[in-house]
Amino acid sequence: MQTFNFRVSAVAVACAFVSTVTLAQDATLTNPAISGVLDGYYQNTERPMAEREEGFGLGHTELALSANIDDMFYGKLTAVVETHGSETEVGLEEAFIQTLAIPAGFSVRAGRFLSDVGYLNNQHVHTDAFTDRPAAYRAFLGSHYFDDGVRLDYVAPTDLYWAMGVEAFKGESMRAEDEHGERDFKSLGVYTAYTKLGGDIGDSSSWMLGLSYLRNENGRLTAHEEHEDEVVAEDEHEHDHSHAAMYTGENTYIADFVYKWAPRGNYKYQHLTVSGEYFRVTDFAPLEEHVAGLAEPHGAEHAPDDQTGWYVSSVYQFSPNWSAGLRYGQVDTQELHDEHFDSQKLKETEVSLAWHHSHFSTVRLQYTNQQGTNFDGIEDDNVITLQYVMTLGAHGAHQF
Amino acid sequence: MRINSKFIKASCAAIALTMASGAQAKLNIFACEPEYAALAKELAPDAKIYSATTAMQDPHQVQARPSLIAKMRQADLAVCAGADLEVGWLPMLQMKSANAKVRSTEKGLFFAAEHIDTLDKLDNVDRSMGDVHAKGNPHLHFDPERLLLVANALSSKLVQLDPDSKAEYEAALADFSTRWKAAISQWQVMAAPLKGKKVIGYHTSFRYLYNWLGIEQVGDLEPKPGLPPSTSHLADLQNRAKQGDVMAITVASYQDERGANWLGERTQLPVQVLPMSVGGNDDSQDLFSLYQSVITLLLNLNK
């Protein structure tokens, strides 16, 4: 039996090999695209809530495989290798299937994939014009929110682009911090709904607007019962680099816009992208019955403000070889300390300059000035990053 | 704007409803480039045709922007050059538009390059060679004979998708073929003095045109396909031009003229912008006038 199995699998392997070779010759949209992304950097210090550490390091190193599975399904697998200190972690960022043949503009995606909320979230980080996601993303979505779940998407048959969708996710990485480790989290934790509108203005300009809502069943903080967590609070920064959101709430609202301009719509030589997003995260305080003791002395008017974050970014590719970016963003969050909330603020002003030898290679220098009111223990700082991002292989197209 | 277009659509729908049920189905055609919009217009004059790009846009580098997703969502047929010309944006449009009709060439997807023999196919492709097309040069619309083959295949595709209008499509093809063949003969006579001329070009945009007319592109402003002209490469071309046999420097309507002008000033060679497609200059209103314009511009250089 074993020999038989071996033979069968040998044949299967051979077939797989042969078909890959044939498809590579006959490369079209059905060709399995295999691609890698190499990301390396040197950074003088750290940005709060970001993944990149001080010194030399490897960033989002990615290996992706995608293809139409048959006439009904498309599949993609993206493995990400990240190093943190001496640790090397291999993670699955995407492993999804998507339907190709549902009529009337509907499609379903299932598995692990990037949520379609906001503008940047469904884009791969290596396509960004900056080395890290804006602070709002790092605070509320764990840099980029991918999860196991399912999506239903619909595109309307109108000349004005109008798409809408709903998603349901496991939501593990969006769970509120649970210091005592004894909380019962809901296993179906996150639901989202989004809509996007877009179009052109003449030959040269294009735009898109989005509105998203994210319901996080596990977004509320746990009430403090005992104050024995001084130590926990201290070493918070030393947490393992997970992709968990640092600040959560039950309801997150996101508004986003992007505007792109190129002379006569010709993106080859120069183009400008202006984009921005606004986040509001509400209902993060522990439920009242648990906090009765803490709410009383202050009264209702002392309830913490909503957590908010936003950024505006402008990237100008002024020649095929050079692009420059300017981004300002800030995030206001509330951190629960014992019996009260401390508000924290982080402001980031960032400038990046990138050299592109071709579409596939980028070397970037970025300067960040960060100013925070004791955000993650960081007062103010200047961060300089020198980074390369290079893609090899048949890399898929990127979204608008 | 939006209300207007909705109103127009609503009235069109109303008119369609009031007309006899046997009325011709109106195909909705998404063309990746203006030359294929123009060809579709010749072969399916009644169709609703949308061109995703203009002759002023590099078809290699198009954004999969929302308006294109919306247009593709409604298309019955997508007509593209193929040979990976649109590989950077077409798959994304197909994915985002969720329109199964235009996903496979068995149904409503048409790649012109699949119906002809492309020039410059490569057996081995490596990114160090630049942004090359393994399946050959996709700018095939400047070979009139090949374009006729494409027209035949596209007409069959139209019949496949809309068999009720078979007679109309066949009549349109016959009419186009007759006019096109007559035009080819005229162009060949007209362009005869260009045979054996040498040019320096930008990319292999006019590979098929030069192949057809017997023009030789002896230098390329791009050091490698997809890479912008570099100073050292331009200096090499300057040396090449010293041989004195080059007629002109040509660039396509969507290409940057700076490198060409730099070289033109140093070599005293004329720089000529040629329309890459329909709409690339004022004279190029359809495929016939596009060819006429390009040949006239080249002949003027030769005077």
XYZ file of C-alpha atoms in Angstrom:
703
model
C 0.000 0.000 0.000
C 2.767 2.338 0.903
C 4.513 1.879 -2.396
C 1.275 2.508 -4.170
C 0.738 5.696 -2.222
C 4.241 6.768 -2.924
C 3.769 6.189 -6.628
C 0.528 8.097 -6.679
C 2.033 11.034 -4.882
C 5.120 10.940 -7.092
C 2.849 11.141 -10.094
C 0.891 13.924 -8.455
C 4.061 15.856 -7.769
C 5.250 15.297 -11.319
C 1.898 16.437 -12.676
C 1.958 19.500 -10.502
C 5.437 20.289 -11.718
C 4.605 19.758 -15.358
C 1.425 21.803 -15.162
C 3.299 24.653 -13.498
C 5.811 24.633 -16.301
C 3.106 24.561 -18.952
C 1.220 27.363 -17.299
C 4.355 29.438 -16.988
C 4.684 29.231 -20.758
C 1.050 30.057 -21.295
C 0.968 32.758 -18.671
C -2.349 34.449 -18.357
C -4.682 35.165 -15.527
C -4.906 31.471 -14.728
C -1.177 31.218 -14.196
C -0.310 30.555 -10.552
C 1.588 33.603 -9.487
C 4.424 32.975 -7.084
C 5.997 36.006 -5.532
C 8.262 37.036 -2.733
C 8.707 40.344 -0.990
C 11.975 41.199 0.687
C 11.953 43.945 3.272
C 14.999 44.972 5.262
C 15.750 48.096 7.252
C 17.882 50.015 9.675
C 16.115 52.171 12.239
C 17.636 54.374 14.940
C 14.823 53.835 17.479
C 11.206 52.641 17.612
C 7.835 54.057 16.749
C 5.193 53.367 19.391
C 3.001 50.309 18.666
C 5.008 49.509 15.534
C 6.575 46.213 14.573
C 9.974 47.448 13.509
C 12.622 47.364 16.168
C 15.734 49.408 16.690
C 18.794 48.627 14.613
C 19.038 46.328 11.632
C 16.049 44.120 11.002
C 13.863 42.341 8.539
C 10.354 43.619 8.051
C 7.438 42.051 6.286
C 9.104 39.255 4.339
C 6.380 37.640 2.298
C 5.887 34.588 0.147
C 2.657 34.433 -1.809
C 1.020 31.954 -4.126
C -2.185 32.715 -5.969
C -4.198 31.333 -8.851
C -7.599 30.682 -10.206
C -8.399 27.254 -8.800
C -10.993 26.565 -11.468
C -13.708 28.552 -13.158
C -15.507 28.973 -9.832
C -12.772 29.747 -7.317
C -9.673 31.846 -6.870
C -7.245 31.102 -4.078
C -4.358 32.903 -2.443
C -1.881 31.979 0.223
C 0.452 34.524 1.784
C 2.999 33.483 4.355
C 4.825 36.167 6.255
C 8.136 35.687 7.981
C 8.957 38.217 10.642
C 11.878 38.432 12.984
C 11.663 39.928 16.431
C 14.951 39.979 18.229
C 16.334 36.503 17.887
C 12.918 34.998 17.214
C 11.717 34.182 13.733
C 7.975 33.862 13.367
C 6.184 32.418 10.391
C 2.618 33.572 10.095
C -0.189 33.135 7.640
C -1.539 36.475 6.622
C -3.795 35.271 3.853
C -5.224 31.865 3.026
C -8.498 32.441 1.289
C -10.708 31.374 -1.520
C -12.916 33.707 -3.459
C -15.826 32.901 -5.719
C -15.519 33.926 -9.355
C -18.827 32.959 -10.876
C -21.619 34.179 -8.639
C -23.825 36.331 -10.867
C -25.195 39.837 -10.298
C -22.012 41.372 -8.912
C -21.808 39.254 -5.776
C -18.695 37.509 -4.533
C -17.816 35.583 -1.414
C -14.397 35.335 0.185
C -13.675 32.840 2.933
C -10.665 31.835 4.960
C -8.046 34.204 6.280
C -7.880 37.553 4.571
C -7.457 41.285 5.082
C -10.645 43.017 6.101
C -11.981 45.561 3.621
C -12.652 48.252 6.240
C -10.943 51.584 5.709
C -8.689 52.433 2.780
C -5.264 51.045 3.667
C -6.328 47.884 5.419
C -6.893 45.737 2.338
C -3.591 46.838 0.809
C -0.437 44.899 1.446
C 1.953 46.777 3.693
C 4.780 46.523 1.169
C 2.844 48.807 -1.185
C 2.747 51.622 1.376
C 4.734 54.772 0.782
C 5.818 54.767 4.441
C 7.618 52.169 6.512
C 4.848 51.771 9.095
C 1.111 52.122 9.045
C -0.318 55.369 10.494
C -0.634 55.456 14.289
C -4.424 55.045 14.060
C -3.946 51.698 12.297
C -1.328 50.585 14.804
C -3.585 51.517 17.722
C -6.965 50.265 16.533
C -6.306 47.527 13.958
C -2.994 46.035 15.014
C -1.315 47.664 11.963
C -3.435 45.709 9.507
C -6.413 43.624 10.400
C -6.523 40.155 8.888
C -8.516 37.339 10.373
C -10.374 34.109 9.758
C -13.849 34.684 8.498
C -16.117 35.243 5.567
C -17.090 38.185 3.372
C -19.998 38.896 1.095
C -19.321 41.696 -1.371
C -21.579 43.346 -3.919
C -20.722 45.722 -6.749
C -23.649 47.692 -8.148
C -24.128 47.862 -11.940
C -23.754 51.632 -12.023
C -21.297 53.925 -13.822
C -20.462 55.404 -10.460
C -18.477 52.722 -8.638
C -20.499 51.538 -5.690
C -19.469 48.493 -3.688
C -20.711 47.280 -0.347
C -20.015 44.307 1.811
C -20.322 42.582 5.129
C -17.763 40.441 6.934
C -17.743 38.205 9.980
C -14.512 37.237 11.732
C -13.205 35.235 14.623
C -11.789 38.447 16.081
C -9.023 37.032 18.262
C -6.582 39.794 17.469
C -9.228 42.403 18.242
C -9.981 41.215 21.751
C -9.743 43.705 24.567
C -6.816 43.211 26.865
C -7.560 40.565 29.447
C -5.095 40.932 32.248
C -6.490 38.165 34.359
C -6.795 35.698 31.523
C -10.114 34.409 32.758
C -12.563 36.176 30.527
C -15.040 34.350 28.322
C -14.625 35.853 24.882
C -17.149 35.308 22.114
C -15.650 33.122 19.421
C -17.395 35.043 16.650
C -16.036 38.384 17.676
C -16.005 40.863 14.821
C -18.594 41.939 12.256
C -18.018 44.641 9.712
C -20.023 46.482 7.086
C -18.549 48.835 4.533
C -19.431 50.750 1.439
C -17.198 52.400 -1.124
C -17.982 54.937 -3.819
C -15.647 56.073 -6.539
C -15.223 57.588 -9.950
C -13.204 59.839 -12.212
C -13.065 63.602 -12.614
C -12.016 64.170 -16.198
C -9.059 62.244 -17.613
C -6.622 63.157 -14.879
C -8.292 62.539 -11.521
C -9.873 59.613 -9.742
C -11.385 59.363 -6.293
C -12.859 56.925 -3.846
C -14.736 57.396 -0.577
C -15.400 54.730 1.988
C -17.421 54.316 5.144
C -16.923 51.325 7.408
C -18.327 50.065 10.644
C -16.668 47.415 12.753
C -18.553 45.755 15.595
C -16.252 44.112 18.079
C -18.150 41.889 20.529
C -15.026 41.533 22.652
C -13.927 45.150 22.436
C -14.936 46.261 25.910
C -12.248 46.254 28.563
C -12.507 43.999 31.561
C -13.251 45.769 34.818
C -10.469 45.871 37.351
C -11.200 43.850 40.409
C -7.918 43.877 42.271
C -4.954 46.189 41.846
C -2.199 43.689 41.610
C -1.318 44.437 38.040
C 1.380 47.073 38.480
C 3.936 44.723 36.997
C 1.759 43.876 34.046
C 1.332 47.518 33.187
C 5.060 48.102 33.410
C 6.176 45.478 30.962
C 3.381 46.121 28.507
C 5.862 47.306 25.938
C 7.716 44.031 26.152
C 4.734 42.059 24.925
C 5.325 39.634 22.133
C 4.851 41.162 18.754
C 1.402 39.990 17.969
C -0.831 41.719 15.479
C -3.375 42.441 18.149
C -5.042 45.822 18.354
C -3.683 47.818 21.298
C -6.860 49.826 21.874
C -10.247 48.336 21.304
C -13.894 49.245 21.715
C -17.224 47.731 20.808
C -17.893 50.075 17.910
C -15.392 51.431 15.410
C -16.397 53.856 12.671
C -14.003 54.591 9.821
C -14.304 57.171 7.062
C -11.713 57.206 4.307
C -10.962 58.978 1.072
C -8.361 58.741 -1.642
C -7.728 61.058 -4.557
C -5.229 60.295 -7.302
C -4.035 62.596 -9.998
C -1.808 62.032 -12.998
C -1.400 64.311 -16.011
C -3.985 63.095 -18.562
C -4.312 59.960 -16.481
C -0.824 58.788 -17.486
C 0.734 57.281 -14.363
C 4.044 56.407 -15.987
C 5.998 59.576 -15.242
C 4.296 61.343 -12.389
C 1.295 61.016 -10.173
C -0.038 62.281 -6.901
C -1.998 60.402 -4.262
C -3.763 62.145 -1.402
C -5.506 59.954 1.123
C -6.852 60.166 4.617
C -8.807 58.205 7.168
C -10.640 58.992 10.351
C -11.306 56.473 13.139
C -13.683 56.725 16.063
C -13.734 53.923 18.602
C -16.524 53.956 21.185
C -17.834 51.806 24.050
C -14.556 50.544 25.409
C -15.149 51.190 29.110
C -16.126 48.184 31.246
C -19.888 47.768 31.583
C -21.427 49.855 34.315
C -22.372 47.146 36.745
C -18.711 46.226 37.019
C -17.537 49.788 37.311
C -20.194 51.103 39.623
C -17.579 51.686 42.249
C -15.345 53.703 40.002
C -17.957 55.734 38.199
C -19.688 57.095 41.288
C -17.085 59.454 42.699
C -16.635 61.220 39.360
C -20.185 61.241 38.077
C -21.423 60.520 34.588
C -19.842 63.619 33.023
C -16.420 62.140 33.656
C -16.938 59.258 31.289
C -13.930 59.056 28.996
C -14.081 60.575 25.519
C -14.237 58.343 22.476
C -10.910 57.180 21.135
C -10.099 58.762 17.814
C -7.353 58.723 15.248
C -6.770 60.143 11.810
C -4.132 60.812 9.219
C -3.714 62.615 5.946
C -1.053 61.472 3.556
C 0.223 62.830 0.293
C 2.623 60.986 -1.958
C 4.032 62.507 -5.104
C 5.826 60.306 -7.586
C 7.646 63.013 -9.479
C 9.624 60.808 -11.834
C 9.630 57.090 -12.581
C 12.558 56.805 -10.186
C 11.631 59.036 -7.269
C 8.696 59.614 -4.979
C 8.252 61.689 -1.858
C 5.619 61.376 0.832
C 4.357 63.576 3.615
C 2.027 62.250 6.294
C 0.544 63.721 9.420
C -1.470 61.639 11.808
C -2.565 61.521 15.359
C -4.294 59.175 17.708
C -6.090 59.867 20.986
C -6.677 56.832 23.124
C -7.838 56.057 26.622
C -5.937 53.697 28.822
C -7.521 52.190 31.888
C -5.294 52.592 34.939
C -6.750 51.136 38.074
C -10.025 53.024 38.436
C -9.728 55.798 35.922
C -8.942 56.384 32.295
C -5.817 58.242 31.247
C -6.021 59.878 27.879
C -2.994 59.564 25.667
C -2.104 61.385 22.514
C 0.422 60.668 19.814
C 1.168 62.978 16.920
C 3.344 61.894 14.049
C 4.734 63.998 11.245
C 6.496 61.901 8.656
C 8.485 62.543 5.512
C 9.639 59.794 3.195
C 11.760 59.779 0.095
C 11.901 56.691 -2.078
C 14.038 55.683 -4.997
C 12.571 53.130 -7.383
C 14.955 51.562 -9.813
C 12.013 49.719 -11.388
C 8.444 48.857 -10.376
C 9.879 46.063 -8.323
C 12.548 47.707 -6.223
C 12.277 50.525 -3.700
C 14.809 52.028 -1.321
C 13.236 54.410 1.175
C 14.474 56.933 3.699
C 11.904 58.080 6.214
C 11.959 60.584 9.046
C 9.269 60.625 11.722
C 8.816 63.258 14.358
C 6.599 61.865 17.074
C 5.164 63.831 19.936
C 3.143 62.103 22.573
C 1.790 62.703 25.991
C 3.445 59.745 27.596
C 2.292 57.394 24.866
C 3.698 53.959 25.533
C 6.236 55.749 27.690
C 7.488 57.756 24.723
C 7.659 61.537 25.163
C 9.035 62.825 21.888
C 11.389 61.291 19.482
C 12.883 61.433 16.071
C 12.861 58.189 14.138
C 14.895 57.619 11.030
C 14.414 54.494 8.951
C 16.310 53.355 5.895
C 14.457 50.530 4.220
C 14.338 48.480 1.066
C 11.268 46.672 -0.256
C 11.694 44.481 -3.298
C 9.336 42.064 -4.962
C 10.357 39.125 -7.029
C 8.334 36.771 -9.112
C 4.947 37.230 -10.681
C 3.429 39.757 -8.388
C -0.266 40.462 -8.595
C -1.737 43.852 -9.303
C -2.522 46.241 -6.510
C -5.687 48.002 -5.686
C -6.500 51.627 -6.298
C -24.110 64.627 -13.751
C -25.153 61.427 -12.146
C -28.829 62.254 -12.231
C -28.493 63.026 -15.917
C -26.836 59.754 -16.794
C -29.408 57.877 -14.710
C -32.166 59.737 -16.465
C -30.676 58.882 -19.845
C -30.335 55.260 -18.862
C -33.884 55.155 -17.605
C -35.174 56.648 -20.839
C -33.072 54.222 -22.884
C -34.543 51.358 -20.911
C -38.046 52.720 -21.449
C -37.444 53.023 -25.182
C -36.019 49.531 -25.324
C -39.085 48.183 -23.547
C -41.526 49.886 -25.856
C -39.706 48.606 -28.927
C -40.428 45.219 -30.451
C -39.022 42.308 -28.437
C -37.025 41.240 -31.494
C -34.838 44.350 -31.259
C -31.109 43.765 -31.486
C -29.365 43.088 -28.185
C -26.965 45.885 -27.461
C -23.645 44.559 -26.270
C -21.734 46.444 -23.629
C -18.055 46.369 -24.615
C -15.126 47.265 -22.365
C -11.992 47.967 -24.416
C -8.644 48.047 -22.633
C -7.108 50.393 -25.212
C -8.600 52.928 -27.637
C -7.491 50.951 -30.723
C -9.742 48.089 -29.634
C -12.583 50.476 -28.856
C -12.170 51.739 -32.436
C -12.092 48.220 -33.846
C -15.176 47.269 -31.849
C -16.902 50.375 -33.202
C -16.183 49.161 -36.760
C -17.447 45.657 -36.084
C -20.336 46.370 -33.716
C -21.477 49.909 -34.499
C -24.544 49.613 -32.276
C -22.693 48.400 -29.203
C -22.111 50.516 -26.137
C -18.306 50.842 -26.098
C -16.065 52.147 -23.353
C -12.293 52.584 -23.594
C -10.436 52.106 -20.311
C -7.422 54.091 -21.466
C -6.559 56.864 -23.868
C -3.646 57.205 -26.299
C -2.085 59.565 -23.749
C -1.836 56.844 -21.094
C 0.771 54.143 -20.886
C -1.294 50.939 -21.016
C 1.370 49.145 -18.976
C 0.718 51.401 -16.009
C -2.954 51.886 -15.489
C -4.571 52.113 -12.079
C -7.332 49.599 -11.420
C -9.427 52.602 -10.495
C -13.049 52.544 -9.285
C -14.508 53.873 -12.549
C -12.948 50.979 -14.461
C -14.317 48.440 -11.986
C -17.778 49.971 -12.409
C -17.513 49.802 -16.211
C -16.231 46.250 -16.236
C -19.005 45.216 -13.860
C -21.505 46.039 -16.613
C -19.572 44.654 -19.603
C -20.626 41.724 -21.782
C -17.262 41.672 -23.541
C -13.785 42.911 -22.635
C -11.405 43.429 -25.582
C -7.733 43.762 -24.712
C -4.354 43.486 -26.424
C -3.211 40.617 -24.210
C 0.340 39.240 -24.224
C 0.529 40.520 -20.643
C 0.215 44.185 -21.651
C -2.558 44.644 -19.066
C -1.204 42.181 -16.520
C -0.677 44.975 -13.978
C -4.314 45.993 -13.794
C -6.719 43.735 -15.685
C -6.698 40.845 -13.169
C -7.509 43.300 -10.383
C -10.405 44.725 -12.397
C -11.709 41.237 -13.063
C -11.488 40.334 -9.397
C -13.094 43.522 -8.116
C -15.821 43.810 -10.735
C -17.283 40.381 -9.874
C -18.460 39.926 -13.450
C -18.111 36.283 -14.468
C -18.988 37.128 -18.064
C -15.625 38.737 -18.814
C -13.384 36.417 -16.844
C -12.430 33.825 -19.427
C -11.667 33.897 -23.128
C -14.196 31.109 -23.557
C -16.850 33.661 -22.703
C -16.654 37.439 -22.916
C -12.911 38.057 -22.706
C -10.924 38.654 -25.886
C -7.154 38.976 -26.186
C -6.030 40.194 -29.603
C -2.543 38.701 -29.202
C -4.006 35.197 -28.968
C -5.192 35.394 -32.552
C -1.941 36.342 -34.267
C 1.748 35.494 -34.157
C 3.407 38.095 -31.963
C 6.859 39.420 -32.757
C 9.789 39.059 -30.364
C 8.568 36.147 -28.272
C 11.096 35.184 -25.640
C 11.896 31.720 -24.393
C 13.602 32.918 -21.262
C 12.458 35.882 -19.289
C 14.281 37.371 -16.360
C 13.507 40.620 -14.588
C 17.102 41.727 -15.073
C 16.089 42.094 -18.720
C 13.604 44.769 -17.712
C 9.843 44.690 -17.961
C 9.698 42.337 -20.927
C 6.803 40.405 -22.366
C 7.502 36.700 -22.705
C 4.525 36.304 -24.990
C 5.875 38.775 -27.486
C 5.305 42.427 -28.248
C 1.681 43.345 -27.467
C 1.540 46.598 -29.491
C 0.239 44.659 -32.469
C -2.431 47.085 -33.665
C 0.067 48.777 -35.992
C 0.334 45.764 -38.265
C -2.617 46.054 -40.659
C -2.524 42.404 -41.727
C -2.461 41.161 -38.168
C -5.188 43.609 -37.219
C -7.361 42.106 -39.939
C -6.889 38.679 -38.366
C -7.838 40.177 -35.019
C -10.922 41.753 -36.605
C -12.016 38.356 -37.936
C -11.576 36.745 -34.542
C -13.323 39.590 -32.731
C -16.244 39.368 -35.125
C -16.577 35.655 -34.346
C -16.539 36.506 -30.664
C -19.339 39.024 -31.175
C -21.374 36.386 -32.989
C -20.699 33.902 -30.188
C -21.988 36.340 -27.565
C -24.880 37.709 -29.584
C -25.855 35.074 -32.164
C -29.136 36.809 -32.994
C -27.219 39.612 -34.678
C -24.903 37.328 -36.645
C -25.879 38.832 -39.993
C -25.188 42.389 -38.825
C -21.763 41.467 -37.441
C -20.809 39.612 -40.599
C -21.889 42.509 -42.748
C -19.870 44.933 -40.606
C -16.808 42.695 -40.853
C -17.131 42.366 -44.631
C -17.465 46.125 -44.960
C -14.489 46.784 -42.683
C -12.333 44.170 -44.431
C -13.007 45.650 -47.834
C -12.188 49.165 -46.750
C -9.190 48.027 -44.709
C -7.658 45.979 -47.538
C -8.056 48.888 -49.924
C -6.418 51.169 -47.368
C -3.505 48.754 -46.887
C -2.710 48.903 -50.597
C -2.797 52.687 -50.537
C -0.639 52.898 -47.441
C 1.920 50.548 -48.913
C 2.313 52.736 -51.973
C 2.360 55.855 -49.894
C 4.906 54.540 -47.379
C 7.257 53.021 -49.942
C 9.888 55.787 -49.508
C 10.193 54.838 -45.815
C 11.564 51.393 -46.563
C 15.070 50.914 -45.218
C 14.957 54.079 -43.073
C 16.400 53.969 -39.585
C 15.006 55.541 -36.429
C 15.738 55.698 -32.740
C 12.565 54.911 -30.803
C 11.247 54.788 -27.253
C 10.259 51.300 -26.099
C 9.175 48.886 -28.810
C 5.853 50.718 -29.179
C 6.028 50.839 -32.982
C 7.684 47.464 -33.531
C 4.878 46.184 -35.760
C 4.571 49.394 -37.758
C 8.303 49.455 -38.482
C 8.304 45.760 -39.278
C 5.508 46.292 -41.762
C 6.971 49.398 -43.411
C 10.544 48.104 -43.465
C 11.828 50.732 -41.021
C 14.598 49.699 -38.672
C 14.682 50.880 -35.060
C 18.424 51.005 -34.428
C 18.271 52.401 -30.917
C 15.866 52.511 -27.991
C 15.734 55.422 -25.539
C 14.970 52.876 -22.842
C 18.107 51.110 -21.653
C 15.862 48.137 -20.886
C 12.109 47.759 -21.416
C 10.234 49.711 -18.756
C 13.264 51.636 -17.502
C 13.411 55.397 -18.172
C 16.205 56.771 -20.396
C 19.425 57.263 -18.446
C 22.079 59.805 -19.282
C 24.756 57.203 -19.966
C 22.426 55.281 -22.238
C 21.519 58.473 -24.119
C 25.230 59.152 -24.591
C 25.574 55.718 -26.200
C 22.710 56.560 -28.539
C 24.410 59.843 -29.367
C 27.428 57.843 -30.522
C 25.184 55.572 -32.552
C 23.573 58.571 -34.230
C 27.013 59.793 -35.358
C 26.953 57.133 -38.048
C 24.607 59.532 -39.844
C 22.059 57.015 -41.053
C 19.269 57.743 -38.550
C 16.208 59.558 -39.910
C 14.571 60.661 -36.668
C 13.844 60.009 -33.027
C 10.288 58.820 -32.463
C 8.245 58.710 -29.256
C 4.659 57.614 -28.689
C 1.980 60.049 -27.567
C 2.098 58.829 -23.962
C 5.870 58.868 -23.652
C 8.013 61.547 -22.059
C 9.804 63.644 -24.690
C 12.641 64.845 -22.474
C 15.111 62.081 -23.307
C 14.284 62.370 -26.992
C 14.699 66.148 -26.925
C 18.036 65.840 -25.123
C 19.259 63.482 -27.801
C 17.666 65.513 -30.595
C 19.494 68.674 -29.548
C 22.853 66.927 -29.501
C 22.424 64.987 -32.723
C 20.432 67.523 -34.794
C 17.898 64.752 -35.390
C 14.201 65.656 -35.566
C 12.031 64.389 -32.688
C 8.614 63.167 -33.798
C 5.713 62.314 -31.478
C 3.548 59.642 -33.086
C -0.002 58.896 -31.924
C 0.051 55.553 -30.141
C -3.592 55.023 -30.781
C -6.861 56.597 -31.803
C -7.037 59.992 -30.090
C -3.254 60.307 -29.916
C -3.410 63.453 -32.062
C -6.149 65.523 -33.643
C -5.971 63.656 -36.944
C -6.406 60.182 -35.469
C -10.144 59.750 -35.081
C -10.427 56.099 -36.074
C -8.108 53.283 -37.142
C -7.933 54.500 -40.746
C -7.000 58.068 -39.868
C -4.578 56.802 -37.210
C -2.563 54.870 -39.787
C -2.841 57.746 -42.245
C -1.544 60.184 -39.635
C 1.412 58.060 -38.525
C 2.569 57.400 -42.076
C 2.163 61.057 -43.040
C 4.193 62.184 -40.018
C 6.985 59.748 -40.879
C 6.971 60.783 -44.540
C 7.233 64.444 -43.568
C 10.433 63.622 -41.686
C 11.867 62.133 -44.807
C 11.403 65.272 -46.883
